[in-house]
Amino acid sequence: MSGGHEWAIPVAGGDPDALRVALAQVEPLARRDPGAIRVVRAPGRVNLIGEHTDYNDGFVLPAAIDLDLRIALVPAGDRRVEIVLAESGERGAFDLDAIGARTGTWIDYVAGTAWALAEAGVPTRGFRGLLSSTIPTSAGLSSSAAIELASAWALTEPPGGGVDGMTLARICQRAENAYVGVNCGLMDQAAESLGTAGRALLLDCRTLDWRPVPLPLDRCRLVVCDTGSPRRLGASQYNARRAQCEAAVAVLATADPSIRALRDVSPGMLASIRSRLEEETYRRCEHVVRENERVLETVAALGAGDLETVGRCFAESHASLRDLYGVSSPELDAMVEIATSTPGVLASRMTGAGFGGCTVSLVERGAEERLRDAVLSAYPHRTGLTPRVFVVDAADGAGLLAGT
Ligand code: GLA
């Protein structure tokens, strides 16, 4: 946005009529105090590798992407938060001094973030805002973490609350765990808070050390393919896997008290205490233990420009999530098979929690459209579903886009 008075907010996507209606509702405020309009944004994320490792104190390698969510807002002198969705005109509102129980709707992510900011001692104030997003929902690209991060930037003065990006990510994770009620790890919020354009983010979920990892974007591009399949049983199966990992750690700790999380278990250790675990639990652990190794191997291979090894790590990760961790789906498998049989696709795997959602592929520059064509023609035949293909760039994390 070039000037405070200009309402040409760069909110891509959304039905233009709904957008106009929604804008008309917040415009009087903007007219009264045009200089006070701000736009905050938070990106979606795609995980390159390190799946179901974050809540096991392990390593992850996600990237923030250039599909994003934006809130155009006018800070208010009161304690009221009111947001209009650009796409539908739907409204959500709450009072910062009377944040009630969750309602089961999108406003919970905003209210939960306000609650978690207050709990962390970061001051909040009200605003009137308009929210628009290009991140597909329920596709495993973490649109919920994006609402949390954008809300954290919108609710605070100075924007972002004057705290570092990792602190903000942890506050947003707390909102999701304790208020929204989803027991997620830190990966999504960290990626969407700390991302850097052109880079992925290597995060150690135990020490919270992180660093940007350059991607070979001169040679290849990131392509996200949405299977269009609903994430059946997603939340309950996610929690079940998490509980299985925790139960395994309790058993393994009786053999070796230094084991506090699956992060502490090497493949050799796991093999030596195999008899203490049920067969299925053993398979779950084997995934996590080896996936942590694959993250580090992928980072080293990216550094060395060895995309063949990256391709092998992605393939092993997908097979492991399918066969050992049990979180893939026929649709995700079909999408990966189509991608890996397309010339120019260097690496492909399911991404995110699984049970539907998206795949991520590294594709040679120039081969993106070949992959798109292959997916659009072969995938509907195999599944009866309509896929979507997004060629994405690794983007910066959440922040202030316009205004002061
Ligand atoms: C979801 C969760 C993350 C992570 C992934 C699986 O995206 O929000 O914390 O556990 O699943 O890797």
Tab-separated table of C-alpha atoms and ligand atoms in Angstrom:
chain	number	residue	atom	x	y	z
A	1	MET	CA	0.000	0.000	0.000
A	2	SER	CA	1.650	3.223	-1.062
A	3	GLY	CA	-0.338	5.766	0.951
A	4	GLY	CA	-2.432	5.622	4.092
A	5	HIS	CA	-5.548	6.827	2.273
A	6	GLU	CA	-5.338	4.272	-0.483
A	7	TRP	CA	-7.488	1.186	-0.099
A	8	ALA	CA	-5.808	-0.760	-2.872
A	9	ILE	CA	-4.708	-3.250	-0.255
A	10	PRO	CA	-2.621	-6.002	-1.811
A	11	VAL	CA	-5.001	-8.718	-0.714
A	12	ALA	CA	-4.736	-11.235	-3.505
A	13	GLY	CA	-7.581	-13.684	-3.953
A	14	GLY	CA	-11.095	-13.369	-2.628
A	15	ASP	CA	-14.291	-12.530	-4.419
A	16	PRO	CA	-14.058	-8.864	-5.503
A	17	ASP	CA	-17.702	-8.175	-4.571
A	18	ALA	CA	-17.314	-9.610	-1.097
A	19	LEU	CA	-14.093	-7.634	-0.758
A	20	ARG	CA	-15.862	-4.390	-1.680
A	21	VAL	CA	-18.651	-5.040	0.805
A	22	ALA	CA	-16.152	-5.847	3.510
A	23	LEU	CA	-14.054	-2.793	2.739
A	24	ALA	CA	-17.101	-0.553	2.914
A	25	GLN	CA	-17.614	-1.724	6.474
A	26	VAL	CA	-14.186	-0.691	7.726
A	27	GLU	CA	-13.738	2.293	5.448
A	28	PRO	CA	-15.373	4.922	7.692
A	29	LEU	CA	-12.703	4.255	10.289
A	30	ALA	CA	-9.973	4.441	7.691
A	31	ARG	CA	-11.317	7.761	6.441
A	32	ARG	CA	-11.329	9.217	9.921
A	33	ASP	CA	-7.672	8.367	10.465
A	34	PRO	CA	-6.100	7.296	7.171
A	35	GLY	CA	-2.533	7.476	8.427
A	36	ALA	CA	-3.277	4.818	11.022
A	37	ILE	CA	-4.023	2.008	8.584
A	38	ARG	CA	-1.598	-0.887	8.786
A	39	VAL	CA	-1.252	-4.109	6.887
A	40	VAL	CA	0.332	-7.090	8.595
A	41	ARG	CA	1.052	-10.382	6.892
A	42	ALA	CA	1.932	-13.941	7.801
A	43	PRO	CA	2.939	-16.615	5.297
A	44	GLY	CA	1.864	-20.224	4.984
A	45	ARG	CA	4.557	-22.864	5.297
A	46	VAL	CA	5.633	-26.020	3.587
A	47	ASN	CA	7.784	-28.553	5.389
A	48	LEU	CA	10.644	-29.842	3.243
A	49	ILE	CA	11.549	-32.670	5.597
A	50	GLY	CA	11.361	-33.607	9.287
A	51	GLU	CA	7.766	-34.784	9.681
A	52	HIS	CA	6.319	-35.615	13.083
A	53	THR	CA	9.697	-34.870	14.624
A	54	ASP	CA	8.966	-31.482	16.212
A	55	TYR	CA	6.978	-32.836	19.163
A	56	ASN	CA	9.717	-35.425	19.666
A	57	ASP	CA	12.341	-32.707	20.316
A	58	GLY	CA	13.799	-33.385	16.867
A	59	PHE	CA	14.815	-31.465	13.740
A	60	VAL	CA	12.595	-29.894	11.075
A	61	LEU	CA	13.294	-28.089	7.793
A	62	PRO	CA	10.236	-26.023	6.802
A	63	ALA	CA	10.052	-22.897	4.645
A	64	ALA	CA	7.656	-19.953	4.804
A	65	ILE	CA	6.003	-19.561	1.387
A	66	ASP	CA	4.584	-16.728	-0.677
A	67	LEU	CA	0.973	-17.789	-0.190
A	68	ASP	CA	0.009	-15.564	2.692
A	69	LEU	CA	-2.609	-14.051	4.945
A	70	ARG	CA	-3.005	-10.320	5.463
A	71	ILE	CA	-4.894	-8.154	7.882
A	72	ALA	CA	-5.509	-4.509	6.981
A	73	LEU	CA	-6.250	-2.790	10.260
A	74	VAL	CA	-6.909	0.400	12.092
A	75	PRO	CA	-5.590	0.297	15.665
A	76	ALA	CA	-8.354	1.258	18.114
A	77	GLY	CA	-8.197	3.182	21.346
A	78	ASP	CA	-10.479	0.605	22.939
A	79	ARG	CA	-10.224	-3.092	23.883
A	80	ARG	CA	-12.452	-4.387	21.094
A	81	VAL	CA	-11.193	-6.575	18.239
A	82	GLU	CA	-13.402	-6.753	15.148
A	83	ILE	CA	-12.398	-8.534	11.965
A	84	VAL	CA	-14.228	-8.911	8.665
A	85	LEU	CA	-13.293	-11.709	6.281
A	86	ALA	CA	-12.723	-10.213	2.826
A	87	GLU	CA	-13.850	-13.369	1.082
A	88	SER	CA	-17.275	-13.722	2.687
A	89	GLY	CA	-17.974	-10.539	4.614
A	90	GLU	CA	-18.292	-12.674	7.759
A	91	ARG	CA	-17.502	-10.892	11.008
A	92	GLY	CA	-15.725	-12.048	14.141
A	93	ALA	CA	-15.321	-9.994	17.297
A	94	PHE	CA	-14.347	-10.200	20.939
A	95	ASP	CA	-13.367	-8.025	23.859
A	96	LEU	CA	-9.762	-8.203	25.042
A	97	ASP	CA	-10.862	-7.885	28.661
A	98	ALA	CA	-13.443	-10.651	28.370
A	99	ILE	CA	-11.974	-13.345	26.129
A	100	GLY	CA	-14.425	-16.166	26.616
A	101	ALA	CA	-14.147	-19.847	25.860
A	102	ARG	CA	-13.377	-20.954	22.309
A	103	THR	CA	-16.239	-20.914	19.837
A	104	GLY	CA	-15.033	-23.479	17.295
A	105	THR	CA	-14.636	-20.849	14.548
A	106	TRP	CA	-11.710	-18.971	12.968
A	107	ILE	CA	-11.939	-16.124	15.497
A	108	ASP	CA	-10.573	-18.580	18.102
A	109	TYR	CA	-7.118	-18.242	16.533
A	110	VAL	CA	-7.217	-14.483	17.040
A	111	ALA	CA	-8.741	-14.632	20.532
A	112	GLY	CA	-6.341	-17.422	21.527
A	113	THR	CA	-3.378	-15.343	20.390
A	114	ALA	CA	-4.649	-12.347	22.373
A	115	TRP	CA	-5.032	-14.619	25.397
A	116	ALA	CA	-1.518	-16.075	25.003
A	117	LEU	CA	0.044	-12.624	24.481
A	118	ALA	CA	-1.549	-11.439	27.717
A	119	GLU	CA	-0.378	-14.571	29.516
A	120	ALA	CA	3.172	-13.859	28.322
A	121	GLY	CA	2.909	-10.269	29.574
A	122	VAL	CA	2.881	-8.667	26.093
A	123	PRO	CA	0.402	-5.742	26.052
A	124	THR	CA	-2.425	-5.838	23.516
A	125	ARG	CA	-4.951	-3.295	22.193
A	126	GLY	CA	-8.051	-3.439	20.049
A	127	PHE	CA	-8.313	-2.952	16.290
A	128	ARG	CA	-10.745	-3.103	13.387
A	129	GLY	CA	-9.454	-5.212	10.578
A	130	LEU	CA	-10.087	-6.864	7.269
A	131	LEU	CA	-8.579	-10.300	6.714
A	132	SER	CA	-7.770	-11.876	3.376
A	133	SER	CA	-5.726	-14.942	2.556
A	134	THR	CA	-4.322	-16.888	-0.381
A	135	ILE	CA	-3.340	-19.871	1.799
A	136	PRO	CA	-5.664	-22.780	1.028
A	137	THR	CA	-7.374	-23.901	4.225
A	138	SER	CA	-7.391	-27.513	5.439
A	139	ALA	CA	-4.586	-28.266	2.990
A	140	GLY	CA	-1.769	-28.693	5.489
A	141	LEU	CA	-0.083	-25.351	4.704
A	142	SER	CA	-0.702	-23.992	8.211
A	143	SER	CA	-3.217	-21.266	7.562
A	144	SER	CA	-4.131	-21.484	11.250
A	145	ALA	CA	-0.609	-20.608	12.387
A	146	ALA	CA	-0.739	-17.736	9.865
A	147	ILE	CA	-3.875	-16.297	11.509
A	148	GLU	CA	-2.118	-16.542	14.859
A	149	LEU	CA	1.071	-14.827	13.670
A	150	ALA	CA	-0.772	-12.079	11.769
A	151	SER	CA	-2.979	-11.535	14.831
A	152	ALA	CA	0.073	-11.267	17.069
A	153	TRP	CA	1.393	-8.517	14.790
A	154	ALA	CA	-2.007	-6.816	14.611
A	155	LEU	CA	-2.754	-6.867	18.343
A	156	THR	CA	0.492	-5.358	19.578
A	157	GLU	CA	2.087	-1.949	19.853
A	158	PRO	CA	4.741	-1.661	18.495
A	159	PRO	CA	3.659	-4.221	15.883
A	160	GLY	CA	5.133	-7.571	16.897
A	161	GLY	CA	5.111	-6.561	20.557
A	162	GLY	CA	8.822	-5.748	20.568
A	163	VAL	CA	9.645	-9.408	21.246
A	164	ASP	CA	11.835	-11.640	19.090
A	165	GLY	CA	10.414	-13.889	16.404
A	166	MET	CA	10.983	-17.111	18.338
A	167	THR	CA	9.158	-15.748	21.391
A	168	LEU	CA	6.258	-14.710	19.184
A	169	ALA	CA	6.197	-18.183	17.584
A	170	ARG	CA	6.043	-19.830	21.011
A	171	ILE	CA	3.236	-17.531	22.118
A	172	CYS	CA	1.269	-18.515	19.005
A	173	GLN	CA	1.948	-22.217	19.619
A	174	ARG	CA	0.689	-21.741	23.167
A	175	ALA	CA	-2.496	-20.171	21.752
A	176	GLU	CA	-3.057	-23.229	19.582
A	177	ASN	CA	-2.215	-25.771	22.315
A	178	ALA	CA	-3.981	-24.226	25.272
A	179	TYR	CA	-6.803	-22.147	23.769
A	180	VAL	CA	-7.697	-23.693	20.394
A	181	GLY	CA	-6.943	-27.136	21.808
A	182	VAL	CA	-4.665	-28.592	19.112
A	183	ASN	CA	-1.573	-30.225	20.536
A	184	CYS	CA	0.782	-29.197	17.699
A	185	GLY	CA	4.553	-28.827	17.871
A	186	LEU	CA	6.460	-25.594	17.195
A	187	MET	CA	7.339	-26.107	13.530
A	188	ASP	CA	4.526	-24.162	11.850
A	189	GLN	CA	4.652	-21.076	14.022
A	190	ALA	CA	8.472	-20.995	13.939
A	191	ALA	CA	8.582	-21.280	10.141
A	192	GLU	CA	5.966	-18.586	9.684
A	193	SER	CA	7.610	-16.246	12.164
A	194	LEU	CA	11.289	-16.730	11.324
A	195	GLY	CA	11.276	-17.590	7.611
A	196	THR	CA	13.688	-15.861	5.204
A	197	ALA	CA	13.109	-15.355	1.476
A	198	GLY	CA	14.906	-17.957	-0.605
A	199	ARG	CA	15.744	-20.090	2.411
A	200	ALA	CA	14.367	-22.929	4.445
A	201	LEU	CA	14.682	-22.947	8.233
A	202	LEU	CA	16.559	-25.639	10.131
A	203	LEU	CA	15.095	-25.775	13.627
A	204	ASP	CA	16.269	-27.874	16.534
A	205	CYS	CA	13.032	-28.311	18.463
A	206	ARG	CA	14.871	-29.111	21.701
A	207	THR	CA	17.376	-26.261	21.944
A	208	LEU	CA	15.286	-23.926	19.719
A	209	ASP	CA	18.464	-23.093	17.816
A	210	TRP	CA	17.642	-22.270	14.223
A	211	ARG	CA	19.311	-21.087	11.074
A	212	PRO	CA	18.300	-20.247	7.516
A	213	VAL	CA	19.337	-22.870	4.947
A	214	PRO	CA	19.814	-21.543	1.395
A	215	LEU	CA	17.851	-23.402	-1.268
A	216	PRO	CA	19.345	-24.003	-4.736
A	217	LEU	CA	16.723	-21.801	-6.350
A	218	ASP	CA	18.940	-21.044	-9.336
A	219	ARG	CA	18.444	-24.689	-10.315
A	220	CYS	CA	15.032	-25.607	-9.005
A	221	ARG	CA	11.686	-24.462	-7.654
A	222	LEU	CA	9.334	-25.581	-4.933
A	223	VAL	CA	6.017	-26.968	-6.089
A	224	VAL	CA	3.152	-27.707	-3.714
A	225	CYS	CA	0.400	-30.046	-4.949
A	226	ASP	CA	-2.883	-30.094	-3.038
A	227	THR	CA	-4.557	-33.503	-3.195
A	228	GLY	CA	-7.955	-31.915	-2.586
A	229	SER	CA	-8.698	-34.745	-0.171
A	230	PRO	CA	-10.242	-33.912	3.177
A	231	ARG	CA	-7.893	-34.538	6.102
A	232	ARG	CA	-9.934	-37.451	7.460
A	233	LEU	CA	-9.361	-38.226	11.150
A	234	GLY	CA	-6.503	-35.724	11.085
A	235	ALA	CA	-6.705	-34.331	14.623
A	236	SER	CA	-7.487	-37.557	16.437
A	237	GLN	CA	-4.818	-39.521	14.568
A	238	TYR	CA	-2.289	-36.728	15.150
A	239	ASN	CA	-2.911	-36.839	18.882
A	240	ALA	CA	-2.808	-40.641	18.822
A	241	ARG	CA	0.641	-40.652	17.157
A	242	ARG	CA	1.884	-38.116	19.634
A	243	ALA	CA	0.622	-40.182	22.563
A	244	GLN	CA	2.244	-43.311	21.083
A	245	CYS	CA	5.617	-41.549	20.931
A	246	GLU	CA	5.292	-40.373	24.535
A	247	ALA	CA	4.318	-43.847	25.715
A	248	ALA	CA	7.344	-45.301	23.892
A	249	VAL	CA	9.649	-42.811	25.606
A	250	ALA	CA	8.274	-43.846	29.008
A	251	VAL	CA	9.130	-47.491	28.214
A	252	LEU	CA	12.543	-46.708	26.726
A	253	ALA	CA	13.459	-44.545	29.726
A	254	THR	CA	13.169	-47.596	31.983
A	255	ALA	CA	16.012	-49.137	29.940
A	256	ASP	CA	18.014	-45.900	29.703
A	257	PRO	CA	17.029	-42.980	31.985
A	258	SER	CA	18.889	-40.510	29.771
A	259	ILE	CA	16.115	-40.901	27.173
A	260	ARG	CA	13.763	-37.924	27.566
A	261	ALA	CA	12.367	-37.862	24.042
A	262	LEU	CA	12.766	-39.854	20.824
A	263	ARG	CA	15.408	-37.268	19.938
A	264	ASP	CA	17.705	-39.063	22.400
A	265	VAL	CA	17.372	-42.405	20.628
A	266	SER	CA	19.788	-43.476	17.886
A	267	PRO	CA	18.877	-46.181	15.348
A	268	GLY	CA	21.326	-48.555	17.103
A	269	MET	CA	19.781	-47.944	20.545
A	270	LEU	CA	16.312	-48.447	19.163
A	271	ALA	CA	17.260	-51.787	17.602
A	272	SER	CA	18.805	-52.959	20.871
A	273	ILE	CA	15.656	-52.283	22.891
A	274	ARG	CA	13.240	-53.440	20.238
A	275	SER	CA	11.829	-56.259	22.356
A	276	ARG	CA	10.486	-53.779	24.908
A	277	LEU	CA	8.110	-52.179	22.411
A	278	GLU	CA	4.974	-53.389	20.688
A	279	GLU	CA	5.532	-53.936	16.966
A	280	GLU	CA	3.460	-50.914	15.874
A	281	THR	CA	5.029	-48.606	18.452
A	282	TYR	CA	8.460	-49.748	17.305
A	283	ARG	CA	7.598	-48.763	13.722
A	284	ARG	CA	6.457	-45.304	14.850
A	285	CYS	CA	9.727	-44.798	16.734
A	286	GLU	CA	11.786	-46.029	13.809
A	287	HIS	CA	10.221	-43.352	11.616
A	288	VAL	CA	11.023	-40.539	14.043
A	289	VAL	CA	14.568	-41.683	14.768
A	290	ARG	CA	15.485	-42.056	11.090
A	291	GLU	CA	13.593	-38.932	10.003
A	292	ASN	CA	15.775	-36.837	12.304
A	293	GLU	CA	18.842	-38.238	10.512
A	294	ARG	CA	17.286	-37.494	7.126
A	295	VAL	CA	16.792	-33.820	8.045
A	296	LEU	CA	20.484	-33.410	8.777
A	297	GLU	CA	21.428	-35.394	5.682
A	298	THR	CA	19.172	-33.174	3.552
A	299	VAL	CA	20.708	-29.991	4.971
A	300	ALA	CA	24.215	-31.281	4.214
A	301	ALA	CA	23.170	-32.338	0.711
A	302	LEU	CA	21.569	-28.949	-0.008
A	303	GLY	CA	24.807	-27.286	1.106
A	304	ALA	CA	26.797	-29.504	-1.236
A	305	GLY	CA	24.360	-29.034	-4.147
A	306	ASP	CA	23.731	-32.790	-4.090
A	307	LEU	CA	20.096	-32.871	-5.160
A	308	GLU	CA	20.220	-36.604	-5.831
A	309	THR	CA	20.671	-37.223	-2.116
A	310	VAL	CA	17.871	-34.747	-1.360
A	311	GLY	CA	15.659	-36.788	-3.700
A	312	ARG	CA	16.541	-40.018	-1.912
A	313	CYS	CA	15.862	-38.474	1.525
A	314	PHE	CA	12.453	-37.202	0.357
A	315	ALA	CA	11.595	-40.644	-1.070
A	316	GLU	CA	12.641	-42.410	2.128
A	317	SER	CA	10.726	-39.902	4.223
A	318	HIS	CA	7.541	-40.463	2.244
A	319	ALA	CA	7.868	-44.252	2.381
A	320	SER	CA	8.507	-44.087	6.117
A	321	LEU	CA	5.475	-41.860	6.760
A	322	ARG	CA	3.394	-44.285	4.699
A	323	ASP	CA	4.713	-47.611	5.973
A	324	LEU	CA	6.025	-46.921	9.481
A	325	TYR	CA	4.207	-43.867	10.802
A	326	GLY	CA	0.924	-44.582	9.004
A	327	VAL	CA	-0.058	-41.001	8.161
A	328	SER	CA	-0.061	-40.978	4.351
A	329	SER	CA	-3.192	-41.603	2.251
A	330	PRO	CA	-3.883	-43.191	-1.152
A	331	GLU	CA	-4.239	-39.663	-2.569
A	332	LEU	CA	-0.886	-38.483	-1.198
A	333	ASP	CA	0.771	-41.659	-2.479
A	334	ALA	CA	-0.770	-41.165	-5.928
A	335	MET	CA	0.401	-37.526	-6.042
A	336	VAL	CA	3.963	-38.482	-5.104
A	337	GLU	CA	3.998	-41.312	-7.653
A	338	ILE	CA	2.842	-38.971	-10.413
A	339	ALA	CA	5.468	-36.392	-9.458
A	340	THR	CA	8.373	-38.806	-9.185
A	341	SER	CA	7.590	-40.300	-12.601
A	342	THR	CA	7.658	-36.826	-14.207
A	343	PRO	CA	11.027	-35.896	-15.775
A	344	GLY	CA	12.612	-32.919	-14.014
A	345	VAL	CA	11.129	-33.668	-10.590
A	346	LEU	CA	14.105	-34.087	-8.262
A	347	ALA	CA	12.351	-34.838	-4.975
A	348	SER	CA	8.771	-35.331	-3.792
A	349	ARG	CA	6.994	-36.302	-0.579
A	350	MET	CA	3.889	-35.651	1.478
A	351	THR	CA	4.197	-32.582	3.707
A	352	GLY	CA	2.612	-31.638	7.025
A	353	ALA	CA	0.619	-33.839	9.367
A	354	GLY	CA	-0.722	-36.120	6.610
A	355	PHE	CA	-4.115	-37.862	6.211
A	356	GLY	CA	-4.700	-35.703	3.115
A	357	GLY	CA	-3.363	-32.243	2.353
A	358	CYS	CA	-0.377	-31.483	0.149
A	359	THR	CA	2.855	-32.836	-1.269
A	360	VAL	CA	6.046	-30.836	-1.748
A	361	SER	CA	8.375	-31.311	-4.696
A	362	LEU	CA	11.701	-29.858	-5.751
A	363	VAL	CA	11.524	-29.402	-9.499
A	364	GLU	CA	14.173	-28.401	-12.024
A	365	ARG	CA	13.582	-24.905	-13.338
A	366	GLY	CA	11.611	-25.203	-16.555
A	367	ALA	CA	9.896	-28.462	-15.553
A	368	GLU	CA	7.204	-26.855	-13.339
A	369	GLU	CA	4.606	-26.777	-16.092
A	370	ARG	CA	5.367	-30.387	-17.027
A	371	LEU	CA	4.600	-31.379	-13.457
A	372	ARG	CA	1.446	-29.262	-13.436
A	373	ASP	CA	0.248	-30.910	-16.668
A	374	ALA	CA	1.060	-34.402	-15.370
A	375	VAL	CA	-0.817	-33.784	-12.116
A	376	LEU	CA	-3.830	-32.144	-13.758
A	377	SER	CA	-4.230	-34.996	-16.232
A	378	ALA	CA	-3.250	-38.099	-14.234
A	379	TYR	CA	-4.395	-37.315	-10.675
A	380	PRO	CA	-8.157	-36.852	-11.289
A	381	HIS	CA	-8.169	-40.181	-13.194
A	382	ARG	CA	-6.593	-42.003	-10.296
A	383	THR	CA	-8.580	-40.437	-7.466
A	384	GLY	CA	-11.683	-38.718	-8.840
A	385	LEU	CA	-10.500	-35.546	-7.068
A	386	THR	CA	-9.493	-32.127	-8.382
A	387	PRO	CA	-5.904	-31.209	-7.501
A	388	ARG	CA	-4.328	-27.774	-7.258
A	389	VAL	CA	-0.720	-27.000	-8.116
A	390	PHE	CA	1.160	-24.041	-6.606
A	391	VAL	CA	4.651	-23.052	-7.694
A	392	VAL	CA	5.856	-21.227	-4.591
A	393	ASP	CA	8.849	-19.232	-3.415
A	394	ALA	CA	10.390	-19.402	0.032
A	395	ALA	CA	9.306	-16.141	1.672
A	396	ASP	CA	10.006	-13.951	4.690
A	397	GLY	CA	8.261	-14.625	7.985
A	398	ALA	CA	5.390	-12.601	9.451
A	399	GLY	CA	5.637	-8.855	9.823
A	400	LEU	CA	4.391	-5.405	9.035
A	401	LEU	CA	3.732	-4.900	5.344
A	402	ALA	CA	2.525	-1.324	5.358
A	403	GLY	CA	1.884	1.481	7.826
A	404	THR	CA	3.878	2.406	10.874
B	1	GLA	C1	1.352	-30.339	11.913
B	1	GLA	C2	1.747	-29.746	13.257
B	1	GLA	C3	3.267	-29.591	13.350
B	1	GLA	C4	3.984	-30.896	12.990
B	1	GLA	C5	3.429	-31.480	11.690
B	1	GLA	C6	3.985	-32.848	11.379
B	1	GLA	O1	1.652	-29.437	10.887
B	1	GLA	O2	1.133	-28.492	13.433
B	1	GLA	O3	3.622	-29.144	14.633
B	1	GLA	O4	3.886	-31.815	14.040
B	1	GLA	O5	2.019	-31.574	11.706
B	1	GLA	O6	5.336	-32.788	11.094
